[in-house]
Coordinates of C-alpha atoms and ligand atoms in Angstrom, one line a residue:
X1 CA 19.3 85.2 -75.2
X2 CA 18.8 83.4 -78.5
X3 CA 19.9 86.5 -80.4
X4 CA 23.3 86.5 -78.7
X5 CA 23.8 82.8 -79.5
X6 CA 23.0 83.5 -83.1
X7 CA 25.3 86.6 -83.2
X8 CA 28.1 84.5 -81.6
X9 CA 27.7 81.7 -84.1
X10 CA 27.8 84.1 -87.1
X11 CA 30.8 85.9 -85.5
X12 CA 32.8 82.7 -85.2
X13 CA 31.7 81.4 -88.7
X14 CA 32.8 84.7 -90.3
X15 CA 36.1 84.6 -88.4
X16 CA 36.7 81.0 -89.6
X17 CA 36.1 81.9 -93.3
X18 CA 38.2 85.1 -93.0
X19 CA 41.2 84.0 -91.0
X20 CA 41.1 80.5 -92.5
X21 CA 41.5 82.2 -95.9
X22 CA 44.4 84.3 -94.7
X23 CA 46.1 81.1 -93.4
X24 CA 45.5 79.4 -96.7
X25 CA 47.0 82.4 -98.7
X26 CA 49.9 82.7 -96.3
X27 CA 50.9 79.1 -95.9
X28 CA 49.8 77.5 -99.2
X29 CA 49.0 80.0 -102.0
X30 CA 52.0 82.4 -101.6
X31 CA 54.7 79.8 -101.4
X32 CA 53.3 77.9 -104.4
X33 CA 53.0 81.2 -106.4
X34 CA 56.5 82.3 -105.4
X35 CA 57.9 79.0 -106.7
X36 CA 56.0 79.3 -110.0
X37 CA 54.0 76.1 -109.3
X38 CA 50.7 77.8 -110.4
X39 CA 52.1 79.0 -113.7
X40 CA 55.1 81.0 -114.9
X41 CA 53.2 84.4 -114.6
X42 CA 53.4 84.7 -110.8
X43 CA 51.6 88.1 -110.6
X44 CA 48.7 86.9 -112.7
X45 CA 48.3 83.7 -110.7
X46 CA 48.4 85.6 -107.4
X47 CA 46.1 88.4 -108.4
X48 CA 43.5 85.9 -109.7
X49 CA 43.3 84.2 -106.3
X50 CA 43.7 87.3 -104.1
X51 CA 41.0 89.3 -106.1
X52 CA 38.4 86.6 -105.4
X53 CA 39.4 86.1 -101.7
X54 CA 39.4 89.9 -101.0
X55 CA 35.6 89.9 -101.4
X56 CA 35.1 87.0 -99.1
X57 CA 37.3 88.7 -96.5
X58 CA 35.5 92.1 -97.0
X59 CA 32.1 90.5 -96.4
X60 CA 33.4 88.5 -93.4
X61 CA 34.9 91.6 -91.7
X62 CA 31.5 93.4 -92.0
X63 CA 29.7 90.4 -90.4
X64 CA 32.4 90.1 -87.7
X65 CA 32.0 93.8 -86.7
X66 CA 28.2 93.8 -86.8
X67 CA 27.9 90.6 -84.6
X68 CA 30.8 91.7 -82.4
X69 CA 29.5 95.1 -81.6
X70 CA 26.0 93.7 -81.2
X71 CA 27.2 91.2 -78.5
X72 CA 29.2 93.9 -76.8
X73 CA 26.2 96.2 -76.6
X74 CA 23.6 93.5 -75.8
X75 CA 25.8 92.0 -73.0
X76 CA 26.9 95.5 -72.0
X77 CA 30.6 94.6 -72.2
X78 CA 31.9 98.1 -72.9
X79 CA 33.6 98.2 -69.5
X80 CA 35.9 95.5 -70.6
X81 CA 37.8 98.0 -72.7
X82 CA 39.1 99.6 -69.5
X83 CA 40.5 96.4 -68.1
X84 CA 43.9 94.9 -68.9
X85 CA 42.8 91.3 -68.5
X86 CA 40.4 91.8 -71.4
X87 CA 43.3 92.6 -73.7
X88 CA 41.8 90.2 -76.2
X89 CA 38.8 92.5 -76.6
X90 CA 41.2 95.3 -77.7
X91 CA 43.0 92.7 -79.9
X92 CA 39.8 91.8 -81.7
X93 CA 38.9 95.4 -82.5
X94 CA 42.6 96.1 -83.4
X95 CA 42.8 93.1 -85.9
X96 CA 39.4 94.1 -87.3
X97 CA 40.5 97.7 -87.8
X98 CA 43.8 96.7 -89.4
X99 CA 42.2 94.4 -91.9
X100 CA 39.4 96.9 -92.6
X101 CA 41.9 99.6 -93.4
X102 CA 43.9 97.3 -95.7
X103 CA 40.8 95.8 -97.5
X104 CA 38.6 98.9 -97.8
X105 CA 41.1 101.8 -97.9
X106 CA 44.8 100.9 -98.7
X107 CA 44.2 98.1 -101.2
X108 CA 41.7 99.9 -103.5
X109 CA 43.5 103.3 -103.1
X110 CA 47.2 102.4 -103.6
X111 CA 48.3 99.0 -102.3
X112 CA 47.1 97.1 -105.3
X113 CA 48.8 99.5 -107.7
X114 CA 52.0 99.6 -105.7
X115 CA 52.3 95.8 -105.6
X116 CA 51.4 95.4 -109.2
X117 CA 54.1 97.9 -110.2
X118 CA 56.7 96.3 -107.9
X119 CA 55.9 92.7 -108.9
X120 CA 55.9 93.6 -112.6
X121 CA 59.4 95.0 -112.4
X122 CA 62.3 92.5 -112.7
X123 CA 63.1 90.8 -110.4
X124 CA 59.7 90.5 -108.7
X125 CA 61.0 88.3 -105.8
X126 CA 61.4 91.1 -103.4
X127 CA 57.8 92.3 -103.8
X128 CA 56.5 88.7 -103.1
X129 CA 58.9 88.3 -100.1
X130 CA 57.5 91.6 -98.6
X131 CA 54.0 90.5 -99.3
X132 CA 54.5 87.1 -97.6
X133 CA 56.1 88.7 -94.5
X134 CA 53.1 91.1 -94.2
X135 CA 50.7 88.1 -94.5
X136 CA 52.6 86.2 -91.8
X137 CA 52.4 89.2 -89.5
X138 CA 48.6 89.6 -90.0
X139 CA 48.1 85.9 -89.5
X140 CA 50.2 85.7 -86.3
X141 CA 48.2 88.7 -84.8
X142 CA 44.9 87.0 -85.8
X143 CA 45.8 83.6 -84.3
X144 CA 47.0 85.2 -81.0
X145 CA 43.6 87.1 -81.0
X146 CA 41.6 84.0 -81.6
X147 CA 43.5 82.1 -78.8
X148 CA 42.9 85.0 -76.4
X149 CA 39.2 85.4 -77.3
X150 CA 38.3 81.7 -77.0
X151 CA 40.2 81.4 -73.7
X152 CA 39.1 84.8 -72.5
X153 CA 35.4 84.3 -73.1
X154 CA 35.7 81.2 -70.8
X155 CA 37.3 83.4 -68.1
X156 CA 40.9 82.6 -68.8
X157 CA 42.9 85.8 -69.5
X158 CA 46.3 84.3 -70.7
X159 CA 48.1 87.5 -69.5
Ligands
HEM1 C1 34.8 94.9 -84.3 C2 35.5 93.9 -83.9 C3 35.1 92.8 -82.9 C4 34.2 92.9 -81.8 C5 33.5 94.2 -81.3 C6 34.2 91.6 -81.2 C7 33.4 91.3 -80.1 C8 33.3 90.0 -79.5 C9 32.5 89.7 -78.4 C10 31.7 90.7 -77.6 C11 32.6 88.4 -78.1 C12 32.0 87.6 -77.0 C13 32.9 87.6 -75.8 C14 32.4 86.8 -74.6 O1 31.5 86.0 -74.8 O2 32.9 87.0 -73.5 C15 33.6 87.9 -79.1 C16 34.0 86.6 -79.2 C17 34.9 86.1 -80.1 N1 35.5 86.8 -81.1 FE1 35.2 88.8 -81.5 N2 35.0 90.8 -81.9 C18 35.5 91.5 -82.9 C19 36.4 91.0 -83.9 C20 37.0 89.7 -83.8 C21 38.1 89.2 -84.6 C22 38.8 90.1 -85.7 C23 38.3 88.0 -84.3 C24 39.4 87.0 -84.9 C25 40.6 87.4 -85.3 C26 37.4 87.6 -83.3 C27 37.3 86.3 -82.7 C28 36.4 86.0 -81.7 C29 36.4 84.7 -81.1 C30 37.2 83.5 -81.5 C31 35.5 84.7 -80.1 C32 35.1 83.6 -79.1 C33 33.9 82.9 -79.4 C34 33.6 81.9 -78.3 O3 34.5 81.1 -77.9 O4 32.5 81.9 -77.7 N3 36.6 88.7 -83.0 N4 33.9 88.9 -80.0

């Protein structure tokens, strides 16, 4: 089962790059931008970083889905989606779906324009506060999912 080992390694690697980036943006970049530490133009500073990270995150979400569904099929784990103790399998697909919708649908269609308009208006603080809360929520869901998946794949359900 070398193929499953490779898929698992790529799966975790992509998760690390993706969720690690979300943690960095949430806990380091956004607080620094909000305080004006990266320059007085907060919107420009944030968009320069977020624009580059969005592509890393998009590529990572695709790799995570391909490797995740490959493992599910190869190990025939579909039955897990009917069992409560495998809540973390639902959580993985849920987190992936949420980010996919944000990165591939909402952001290019309206989220980017909405945030740009809100943050360009004076005062922009509220727009950044809402953005940071949304990032905290996504990060918390992702971390709970990672905890559940690592423990769950070793047979410990946590629920
Ligand atoms: C389409 C979405 C996804 C699918 C189908 C999927 C599927 C899987 C499968 C089948 C496994 C192996 C479980 C086992 O060995 O018992 C796994 C492991 C794992 N997944 Fe996902 N996954 C997805 C998304 C995610 C996301 C979004 C995260 C993180 C937020 C994540 C984090 C992990 C982690 C940390 C492991 C455990 C690796 C280990 O300890 O061996 N997955 N995933």
